[in-house]
Tab-separated table of C-alpha atoms and ligand atoms in Angstrom:
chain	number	residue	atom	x	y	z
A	1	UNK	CA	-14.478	55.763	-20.718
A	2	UNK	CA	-14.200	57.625	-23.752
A	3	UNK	CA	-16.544	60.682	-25.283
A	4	UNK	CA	-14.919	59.832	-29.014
A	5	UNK	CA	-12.824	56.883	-29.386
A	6	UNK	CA	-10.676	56.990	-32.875
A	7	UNK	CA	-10.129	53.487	-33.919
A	8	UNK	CA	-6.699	53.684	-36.050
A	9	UNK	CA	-4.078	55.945	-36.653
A	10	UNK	CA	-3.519	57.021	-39.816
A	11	UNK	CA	-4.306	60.600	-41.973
A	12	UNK	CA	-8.057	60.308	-41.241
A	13	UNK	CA	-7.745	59.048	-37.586
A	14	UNK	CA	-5.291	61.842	-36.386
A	15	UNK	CA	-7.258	64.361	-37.870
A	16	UNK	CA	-10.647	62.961	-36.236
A	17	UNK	CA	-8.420	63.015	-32.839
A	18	UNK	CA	-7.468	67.071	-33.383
A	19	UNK	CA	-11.028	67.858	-34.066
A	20	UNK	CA	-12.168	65.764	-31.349
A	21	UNK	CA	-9.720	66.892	-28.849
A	22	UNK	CA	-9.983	70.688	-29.391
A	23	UNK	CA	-13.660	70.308	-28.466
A	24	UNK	CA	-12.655	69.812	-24.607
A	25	UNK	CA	-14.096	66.252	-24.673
A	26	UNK	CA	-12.204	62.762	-23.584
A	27	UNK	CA	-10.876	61.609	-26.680
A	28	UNK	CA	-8.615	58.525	-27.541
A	29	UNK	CA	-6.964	56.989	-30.289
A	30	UNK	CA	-6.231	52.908	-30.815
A	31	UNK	CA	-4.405	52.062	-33.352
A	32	UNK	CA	-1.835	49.001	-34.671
A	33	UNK	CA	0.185	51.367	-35.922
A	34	UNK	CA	0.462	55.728	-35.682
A	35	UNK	CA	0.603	56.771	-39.234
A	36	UNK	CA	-0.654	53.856	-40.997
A	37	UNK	CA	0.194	53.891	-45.328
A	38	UNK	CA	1.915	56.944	-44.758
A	39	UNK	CA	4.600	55.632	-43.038
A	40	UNK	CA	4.817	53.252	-46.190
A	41	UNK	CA	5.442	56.387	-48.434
A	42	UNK	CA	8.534	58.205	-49.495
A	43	UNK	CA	8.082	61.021	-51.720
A	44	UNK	CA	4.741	63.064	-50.907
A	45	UNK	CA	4.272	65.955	-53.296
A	46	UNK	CA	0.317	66.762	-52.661
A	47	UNK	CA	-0.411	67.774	-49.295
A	48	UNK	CA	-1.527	70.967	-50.042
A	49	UNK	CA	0.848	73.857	-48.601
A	50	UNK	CA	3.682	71.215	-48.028
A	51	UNK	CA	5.564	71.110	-51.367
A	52	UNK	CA	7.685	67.676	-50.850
A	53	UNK	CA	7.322	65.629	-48.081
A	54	UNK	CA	8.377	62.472	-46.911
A	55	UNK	CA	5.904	59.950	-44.870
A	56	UNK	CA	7.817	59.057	-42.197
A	57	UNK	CA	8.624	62.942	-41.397
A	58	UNK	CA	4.680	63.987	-42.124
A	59	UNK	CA	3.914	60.831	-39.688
A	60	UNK	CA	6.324	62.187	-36.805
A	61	UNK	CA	4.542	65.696	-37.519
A	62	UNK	CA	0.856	64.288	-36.942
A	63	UNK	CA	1.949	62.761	-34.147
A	64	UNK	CA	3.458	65.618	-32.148
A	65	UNK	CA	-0.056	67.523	-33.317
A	66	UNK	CA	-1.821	64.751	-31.693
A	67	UNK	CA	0.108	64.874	-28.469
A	68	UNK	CA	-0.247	68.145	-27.956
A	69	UNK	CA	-3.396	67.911	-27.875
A	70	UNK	CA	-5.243	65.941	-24.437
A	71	UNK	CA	-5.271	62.631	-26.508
A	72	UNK	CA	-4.633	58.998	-25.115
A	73	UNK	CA	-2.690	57.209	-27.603
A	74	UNK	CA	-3.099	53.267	-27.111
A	75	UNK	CA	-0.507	51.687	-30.285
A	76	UNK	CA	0.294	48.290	-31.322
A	77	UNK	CA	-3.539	47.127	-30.614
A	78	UNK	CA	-5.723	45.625	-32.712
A	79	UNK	CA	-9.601	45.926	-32.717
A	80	UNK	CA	-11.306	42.867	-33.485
A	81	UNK	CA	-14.945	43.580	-32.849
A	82	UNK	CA	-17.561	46.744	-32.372
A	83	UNK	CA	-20.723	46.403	-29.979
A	84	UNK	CA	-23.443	49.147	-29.506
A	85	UNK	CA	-24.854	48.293	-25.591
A	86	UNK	CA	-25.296	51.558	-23.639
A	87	UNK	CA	-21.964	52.542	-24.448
A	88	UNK	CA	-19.963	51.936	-27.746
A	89	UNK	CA	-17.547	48.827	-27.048
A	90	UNK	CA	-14.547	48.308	-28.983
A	91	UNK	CA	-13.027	44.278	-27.997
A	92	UNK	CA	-9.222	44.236	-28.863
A	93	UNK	CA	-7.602	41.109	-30.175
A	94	UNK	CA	-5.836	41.178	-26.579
A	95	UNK	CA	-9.296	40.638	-25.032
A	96	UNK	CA	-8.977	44.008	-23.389
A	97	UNK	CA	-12.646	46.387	-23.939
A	98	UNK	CA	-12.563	49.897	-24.396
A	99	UNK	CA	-15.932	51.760	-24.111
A	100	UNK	CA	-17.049	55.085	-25.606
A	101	UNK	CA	-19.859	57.325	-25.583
A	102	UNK	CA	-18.906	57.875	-29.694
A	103	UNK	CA	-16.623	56.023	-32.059
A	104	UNK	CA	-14.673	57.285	-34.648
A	105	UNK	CA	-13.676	53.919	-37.361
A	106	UNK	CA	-10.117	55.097	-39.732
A	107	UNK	CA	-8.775	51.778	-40.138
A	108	UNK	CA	-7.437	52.382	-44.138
A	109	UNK	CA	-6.670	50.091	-46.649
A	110	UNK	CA	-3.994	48.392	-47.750
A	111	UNK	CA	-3.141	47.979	-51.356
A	112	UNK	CA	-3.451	44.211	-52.846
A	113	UNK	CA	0.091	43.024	-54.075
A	114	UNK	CA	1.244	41.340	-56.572
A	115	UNK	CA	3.511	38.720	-54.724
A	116	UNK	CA	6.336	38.358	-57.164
A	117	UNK	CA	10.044	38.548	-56.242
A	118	UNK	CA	11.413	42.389	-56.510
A	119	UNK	CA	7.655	43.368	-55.617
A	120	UNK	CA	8.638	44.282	-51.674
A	121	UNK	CA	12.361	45.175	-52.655
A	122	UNK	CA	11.432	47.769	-54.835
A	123	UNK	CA	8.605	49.391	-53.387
A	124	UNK	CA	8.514	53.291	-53.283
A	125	UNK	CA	11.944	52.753	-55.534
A	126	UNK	CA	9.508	52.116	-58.422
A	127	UNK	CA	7.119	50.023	-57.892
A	128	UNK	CA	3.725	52.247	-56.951
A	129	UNK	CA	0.093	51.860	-55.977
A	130	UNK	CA	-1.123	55.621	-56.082
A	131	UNK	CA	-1.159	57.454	-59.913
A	132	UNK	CA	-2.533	60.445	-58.071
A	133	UNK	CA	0.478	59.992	-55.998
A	134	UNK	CA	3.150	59.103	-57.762
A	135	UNK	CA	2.867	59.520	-61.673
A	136	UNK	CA	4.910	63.290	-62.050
A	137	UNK	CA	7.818	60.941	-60.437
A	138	UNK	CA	8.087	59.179	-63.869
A	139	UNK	CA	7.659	62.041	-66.399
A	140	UNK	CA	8.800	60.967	-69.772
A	141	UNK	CA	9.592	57.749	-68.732
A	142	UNK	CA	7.963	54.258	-69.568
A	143	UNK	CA	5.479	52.214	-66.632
A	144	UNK	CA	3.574	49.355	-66.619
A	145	UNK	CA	0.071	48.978	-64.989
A	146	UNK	CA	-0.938	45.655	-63.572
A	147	UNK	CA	-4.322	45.066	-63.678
A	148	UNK	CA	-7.396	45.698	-66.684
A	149	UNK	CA	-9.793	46.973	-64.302
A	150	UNK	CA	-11.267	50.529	-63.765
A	151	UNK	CA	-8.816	51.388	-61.796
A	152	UNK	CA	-5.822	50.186	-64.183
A	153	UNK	CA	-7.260	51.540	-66.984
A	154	UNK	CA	-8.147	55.082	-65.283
A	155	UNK	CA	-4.376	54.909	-64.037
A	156	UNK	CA	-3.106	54.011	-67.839
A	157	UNK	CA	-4.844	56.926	-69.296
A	158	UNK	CA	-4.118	59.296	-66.386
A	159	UNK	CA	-0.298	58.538	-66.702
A	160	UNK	CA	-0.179	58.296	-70.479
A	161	UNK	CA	-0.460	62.239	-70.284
A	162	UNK	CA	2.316	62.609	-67.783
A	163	UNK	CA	4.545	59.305	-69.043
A	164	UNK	CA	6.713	58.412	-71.976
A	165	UNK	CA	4.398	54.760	-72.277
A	166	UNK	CA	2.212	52.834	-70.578
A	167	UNK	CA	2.480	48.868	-71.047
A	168	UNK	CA	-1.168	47.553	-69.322
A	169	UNK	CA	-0.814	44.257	-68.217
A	170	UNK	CA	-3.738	42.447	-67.670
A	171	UNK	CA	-3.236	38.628	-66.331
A	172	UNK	CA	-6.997	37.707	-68.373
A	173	UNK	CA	-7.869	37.246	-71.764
A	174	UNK	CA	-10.449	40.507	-71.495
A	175	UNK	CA	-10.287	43.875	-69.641
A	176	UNK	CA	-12.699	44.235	-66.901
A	177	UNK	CA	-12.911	47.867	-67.145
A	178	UNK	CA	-15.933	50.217	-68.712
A	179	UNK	CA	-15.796	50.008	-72.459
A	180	UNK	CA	-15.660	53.580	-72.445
A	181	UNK	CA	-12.579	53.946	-70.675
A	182	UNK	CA	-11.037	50.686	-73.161
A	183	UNK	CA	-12.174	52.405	-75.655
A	184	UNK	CA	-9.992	55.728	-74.625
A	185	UNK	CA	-7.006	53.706	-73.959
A	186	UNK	CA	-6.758	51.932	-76.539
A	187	UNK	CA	-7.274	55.360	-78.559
A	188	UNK	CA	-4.373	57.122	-76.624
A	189	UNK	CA	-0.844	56.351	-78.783
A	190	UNK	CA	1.762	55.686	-75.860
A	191	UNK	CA	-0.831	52.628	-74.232
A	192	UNK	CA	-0.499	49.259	-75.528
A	193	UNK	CA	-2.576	46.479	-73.522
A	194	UNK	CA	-1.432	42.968	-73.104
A	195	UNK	CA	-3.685	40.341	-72.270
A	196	UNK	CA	-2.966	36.652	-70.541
A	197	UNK	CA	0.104	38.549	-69.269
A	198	UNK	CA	1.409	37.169	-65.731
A	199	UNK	CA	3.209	39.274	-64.202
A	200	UNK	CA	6.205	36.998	-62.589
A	201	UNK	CA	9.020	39.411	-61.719
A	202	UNK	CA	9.767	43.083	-60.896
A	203	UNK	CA	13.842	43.399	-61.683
A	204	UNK	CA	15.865	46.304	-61.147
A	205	UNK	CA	19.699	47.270	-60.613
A	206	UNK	CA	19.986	47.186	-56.616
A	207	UNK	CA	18.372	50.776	-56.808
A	208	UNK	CA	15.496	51.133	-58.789
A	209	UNK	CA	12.993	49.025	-61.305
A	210	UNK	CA	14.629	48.644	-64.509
A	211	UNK	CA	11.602	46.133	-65.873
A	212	UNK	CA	10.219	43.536	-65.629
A	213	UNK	CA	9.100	39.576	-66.417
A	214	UNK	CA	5.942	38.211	-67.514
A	215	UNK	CA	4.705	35.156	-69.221
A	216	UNK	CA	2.140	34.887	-72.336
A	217	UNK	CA	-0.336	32.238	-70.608
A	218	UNK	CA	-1.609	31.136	-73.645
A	219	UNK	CA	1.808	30.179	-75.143
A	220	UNK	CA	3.948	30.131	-72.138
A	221	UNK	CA	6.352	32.043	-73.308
A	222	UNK	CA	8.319	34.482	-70.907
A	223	UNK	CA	9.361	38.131	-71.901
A	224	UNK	CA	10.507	40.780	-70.466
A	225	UNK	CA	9.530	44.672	-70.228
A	226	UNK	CA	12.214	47.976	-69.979
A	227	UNK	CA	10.820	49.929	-67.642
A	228	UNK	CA	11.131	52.987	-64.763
A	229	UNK	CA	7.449	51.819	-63.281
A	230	UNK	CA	5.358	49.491	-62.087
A	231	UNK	CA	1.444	50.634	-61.179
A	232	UNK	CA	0.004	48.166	-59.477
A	233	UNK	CA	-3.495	48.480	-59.700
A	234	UNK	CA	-5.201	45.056	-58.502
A	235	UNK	CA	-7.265	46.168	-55.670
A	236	UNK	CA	-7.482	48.546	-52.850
A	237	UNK	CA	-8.669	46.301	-49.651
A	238	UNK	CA	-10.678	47.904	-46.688
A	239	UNK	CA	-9.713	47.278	-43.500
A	240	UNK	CA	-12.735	46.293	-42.349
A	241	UNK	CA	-12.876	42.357	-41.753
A	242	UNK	CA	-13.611	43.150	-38.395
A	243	UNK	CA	-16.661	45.020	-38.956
A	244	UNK	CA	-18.592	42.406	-41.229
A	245	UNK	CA	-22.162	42.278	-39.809
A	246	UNK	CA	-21.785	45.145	-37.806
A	247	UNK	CA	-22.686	47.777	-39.712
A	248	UNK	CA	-23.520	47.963	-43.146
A	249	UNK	CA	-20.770	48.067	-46.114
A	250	UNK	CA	-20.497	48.228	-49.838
A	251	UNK	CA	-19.784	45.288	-52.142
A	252	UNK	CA	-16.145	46.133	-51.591
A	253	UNK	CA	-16.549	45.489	-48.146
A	254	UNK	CA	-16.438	49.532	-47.641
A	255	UNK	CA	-17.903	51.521	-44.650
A	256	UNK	CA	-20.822	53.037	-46.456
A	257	UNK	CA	-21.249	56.746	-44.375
A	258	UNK	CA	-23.233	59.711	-45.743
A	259	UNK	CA	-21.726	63.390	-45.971
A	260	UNK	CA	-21.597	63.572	-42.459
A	261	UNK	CA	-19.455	60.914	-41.546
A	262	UNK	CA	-22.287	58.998	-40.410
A	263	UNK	CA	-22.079	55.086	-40.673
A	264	UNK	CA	-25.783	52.782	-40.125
A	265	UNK	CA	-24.900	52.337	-36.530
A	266	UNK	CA	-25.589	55.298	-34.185
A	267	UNK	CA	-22.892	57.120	-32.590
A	268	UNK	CA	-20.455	55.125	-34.927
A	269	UNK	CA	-18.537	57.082	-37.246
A	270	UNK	CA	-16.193	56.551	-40.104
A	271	UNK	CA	-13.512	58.359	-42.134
A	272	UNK	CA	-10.709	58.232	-44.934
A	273	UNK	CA	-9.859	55.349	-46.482
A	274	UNK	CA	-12.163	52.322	-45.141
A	275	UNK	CA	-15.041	54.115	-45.908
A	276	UNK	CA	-16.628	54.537	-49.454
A	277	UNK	CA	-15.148	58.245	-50.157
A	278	UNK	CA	-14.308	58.815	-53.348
A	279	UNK	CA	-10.792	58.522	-53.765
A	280	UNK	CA	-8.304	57.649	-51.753
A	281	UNK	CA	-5.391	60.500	-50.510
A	282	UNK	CA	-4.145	61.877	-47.294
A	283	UNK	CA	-5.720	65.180	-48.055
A	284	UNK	CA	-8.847	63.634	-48.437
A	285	UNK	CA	-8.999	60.999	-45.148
A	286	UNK	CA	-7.920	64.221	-43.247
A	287	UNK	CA	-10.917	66.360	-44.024
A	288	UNK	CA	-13.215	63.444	-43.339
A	289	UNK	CA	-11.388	62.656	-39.982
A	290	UNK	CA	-12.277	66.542	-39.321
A	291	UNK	CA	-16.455	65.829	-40.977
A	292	UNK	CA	-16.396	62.271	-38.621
A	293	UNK	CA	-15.103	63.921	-35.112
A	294	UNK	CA	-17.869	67.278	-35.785
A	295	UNK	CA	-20.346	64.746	-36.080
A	296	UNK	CA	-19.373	63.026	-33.537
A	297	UNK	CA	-19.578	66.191	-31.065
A	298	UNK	CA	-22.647	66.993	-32.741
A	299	UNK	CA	-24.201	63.501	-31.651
A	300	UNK	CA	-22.469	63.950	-28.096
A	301	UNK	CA	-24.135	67.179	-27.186
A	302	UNK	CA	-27.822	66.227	-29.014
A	303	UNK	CA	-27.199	62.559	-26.625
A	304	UNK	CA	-26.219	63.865	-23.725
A	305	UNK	CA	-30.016	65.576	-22.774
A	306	UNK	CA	-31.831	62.379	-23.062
B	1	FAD	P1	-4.423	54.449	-43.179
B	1	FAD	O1	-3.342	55.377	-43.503
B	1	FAD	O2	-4.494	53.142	-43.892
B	1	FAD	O3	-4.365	54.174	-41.606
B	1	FAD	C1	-5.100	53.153	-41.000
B	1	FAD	C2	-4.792	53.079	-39.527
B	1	FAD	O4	-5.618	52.086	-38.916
B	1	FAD	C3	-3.367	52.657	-39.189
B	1	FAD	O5	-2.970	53.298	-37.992
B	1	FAD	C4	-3.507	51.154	-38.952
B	1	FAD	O6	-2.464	50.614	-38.149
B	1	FAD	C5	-4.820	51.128	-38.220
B	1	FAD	N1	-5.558	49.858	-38.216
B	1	FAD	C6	-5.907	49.056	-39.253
B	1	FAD	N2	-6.652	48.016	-38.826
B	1	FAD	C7	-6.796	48.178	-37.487
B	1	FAD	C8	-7.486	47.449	-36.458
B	1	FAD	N3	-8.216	46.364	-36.701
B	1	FAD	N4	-7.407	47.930	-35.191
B	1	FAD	C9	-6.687	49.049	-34.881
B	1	FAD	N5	-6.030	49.771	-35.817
B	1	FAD	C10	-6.089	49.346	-37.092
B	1	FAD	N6	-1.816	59.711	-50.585
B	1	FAD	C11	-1.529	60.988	-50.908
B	1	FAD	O7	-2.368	61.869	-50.714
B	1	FAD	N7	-0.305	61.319	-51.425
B	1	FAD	C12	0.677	60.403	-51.637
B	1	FAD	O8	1.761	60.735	-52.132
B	1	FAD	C13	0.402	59.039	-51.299
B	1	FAD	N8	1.311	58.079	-51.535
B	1	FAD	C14	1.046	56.800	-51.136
B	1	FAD	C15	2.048	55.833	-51.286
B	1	FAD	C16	1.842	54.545	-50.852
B	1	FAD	C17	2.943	53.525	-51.007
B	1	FAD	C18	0.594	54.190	-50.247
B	1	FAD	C19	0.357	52.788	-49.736
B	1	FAD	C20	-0.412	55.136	-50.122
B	1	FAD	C21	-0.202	56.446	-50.559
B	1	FAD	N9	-1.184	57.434	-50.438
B	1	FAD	C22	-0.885	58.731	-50.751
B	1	FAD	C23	-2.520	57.127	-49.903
B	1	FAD	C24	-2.641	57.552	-48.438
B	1	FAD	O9	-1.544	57.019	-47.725
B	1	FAD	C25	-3.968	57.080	-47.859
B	1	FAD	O10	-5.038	57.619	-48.613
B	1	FAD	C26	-4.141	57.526	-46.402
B	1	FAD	O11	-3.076	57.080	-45.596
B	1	FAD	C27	-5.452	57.003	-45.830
B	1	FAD	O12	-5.542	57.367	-44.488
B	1	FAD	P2	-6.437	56.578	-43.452
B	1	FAD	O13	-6.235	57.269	-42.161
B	1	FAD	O14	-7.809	56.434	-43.982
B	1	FAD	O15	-5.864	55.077	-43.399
C-alpha cells in the first residue's frame, strides 16, 4: 500500500516521486520504462541551468535523485487499468494490483511516425519531432516539416527564423492549419508548402539526413528534397489508451487536469505530457510532476481526518 503511487517514469513522473518522497510519505513509482522520451533524445540544450545535455546521461541523473530518495521503483510494468474502490487500484498487464491512497498518472506521449525507410535509422541524426527542441541544431541549414497542421505550420514558421528553408510537406491537397498561421507562412520568404506530397523516404550518407523522397499524388511523380532536417510534425499521441472511460479526456484523448494537477477522479492526479498542458518539454512535465505530487499531499492530509 501506497500514500502516492507515480504511474510512469519519465520527466514528470520522477519529479512527482521527489516531491512526493521528501514529504515523508510511502511513495512508489511503476513504470515500463525509467526515463521514458528522454532516453530517446541526444542533444538537450534547454533544461534550464544545464547548458548541453544528453538524455541518456540526464535519465541516469533522475534516477540516482529518485533513489536517493525512500522510493520503490517497480520497471518494465505496464498499467492497463485504474479503479477508485476505497483505495486507488492500479491492474498491471501482468495481472498483478497495486493499491494507493493517491495516484500520480505521467505516462507521456509518443510522437506519431512517419513509417518510411531511413525514418528509425536516422532519428536524433536528423530526423526530429521537437522545434522547441531541436531547431538551433540546424541554423542556416535547410528542413522539411511533415505535416500541414497547426503544429507543422507553427514549427515551419518557428524554424524559418532560425533555418536556411523550410520545405512543408503536406501529404493532402489543403493545409489543416488556422488560416492565420497559412497565411504567415506562406508570407515568410524561406517556406514553400507542397501539397499531395507523400513523404516515401528519409536518405542520408550512413551519418546524417542528406534529403529526402516524396511522390506528387496527383501525378505520381517521385522527387527528391536536399536537406539537413526532417520535422515531423503528424501528431503527438497520449499515452492514455488505458484510461478511456476512466476519467475524463480531451478530444486528443488528453488527461484534462486543472492548475492543480487535479484530474475528474478524486485522489487521481496527472502530470507532463499525457495531460493537456500546454506544450510539451522536460522542463515543463517536471514542474507539473512537482504541482501533481503537492496536490497529492494536499489531498492526503485533508483525507486522512475523515
Ligand atoms: P515521458 O517522457 O513520455 O515518460 C512516460 C513514462 O511513462 C515512461 O516511463 C513510460 O515508460 C511510462 N509509461 C507509458 N505508458 C505506461 C503504462 N501504461 N504503464 C506504465 N508506464 C507507462 N523536451 C525538451 O524539453 N528538450 C528536448 O531537447 C527534447 N527533445 C526531445 C527529443 C525527442 C526525440 C523526443 C521524443 C522528445 C523530446 N523532448 C524534449 C520532449 C520531452 O522528452 C517530453 O516532453 C518529456 O519526456 C515528457 O515527460 P513525461 O514524464 O510527461 O513523459
Amino acid at each position: 500500500l501506497y500514500d502516492v503511487l507515480v504511474v510512469g517514469g519519465g520527466p514528470a513522473g520522477a519529479s512527482a516521486a521527489i516531491y512526493a518522497a521528501r514529504k515523508g510519505i510511502r511513495t512508489g513509482i511503476v513504470a515500463e520504462r525509467f526515463g521514458g522520451q528522454v532516453l530517446d533524445t541526444m542533444a538537450i540544450e534547454n533544461f534550464i541551468s544545464v547548458q548541453a545535455t544528453e538524455g541518456p546521461k540526464l535519465v541516469a541523473n533522475l534516477e540516482q535523485h529518485v533513489l536517493n530518495y525512500d522510493v520503490e521503483l517497480v520497471q518494465n510494468q505496464r498499467a492497463a487499468q485504474i479503479k477508485r474502490n476505497e483505495l486507488i487500484e492500479i491492474e498491471l498487464e501482468s495481472g498483478a494490483v497495486l493499491k494507493s491512497r493517491s495516484v500520480i498518472l505521467s505516462t507521456g506521449a509518443r510522437w506519431r511516425e512517419m513509417n518510411v525507410p531511413g525514418e528509425q535509422a536516422y532519428k536524433g541524426r536528423g530526423v526530429a519531432y521537437c522545434p522547441h527542441c531541436d531547431g538551433p541544431l540546424f541554423k542556416g541549414k535547410s528542413v522539411a516539416v511533415i505535416g500541414g497542421g497547426n503544429s507543422g505550420i507553427e514549427a515551419a514558421i518557428d524554424l524559418a527564423g532560425i533555418v536556411e528553408h523550410v520545405t512543408v510537406l503536406e501529404f493532402a491537397d489543403s493545409l489543416r492549419a488556422d488560416e492565420v498561421l497559412q497565411r504567415k507562412a506562406r508570407s515568410l520568404p524561406n517556406v514553400k508548402i507542397i501539397m499531395n506530397a507523400m513523404t516515401t523516404e528519409v536518405i542520408g550518407d550512413g551519418e546524417r539526413v542528406t534529403g529526402l523522397e516524396y511522390q506528387d499524388r496527383s501525378s505520381g511523380d517521385q522527387h527528391t528534397l536536399a536537406l539537413a532536417g526532417v520535422f515531423v510534425q503528424i501528431g503527438l499521441i497520449p499515452n492514455t489508451e488505458w484510461l478511456e472511460g476512466s476519467m475524463e479526456l480531451s478530444q486528443q484523448g488528453e488527461v484534462v487536469i486543472n492548475e492543480r494537477g487535479e484530474t475528474s477522479l478524486p485522489g487521481v492526479f496527472a502530470a507532463g505530457d499525457m495531460t493537456t498542458v500546454p506544450y510539451k518539454q522536460i522542463i515543463i512535465a517536471m514542474g507539473a510532476g512537482s504541482t501533481a505530487a503537492l496536490s497529492a499531499f494536499d489531498y492526503l492530509i485533508r483525507e486522512s481526518v475523515e
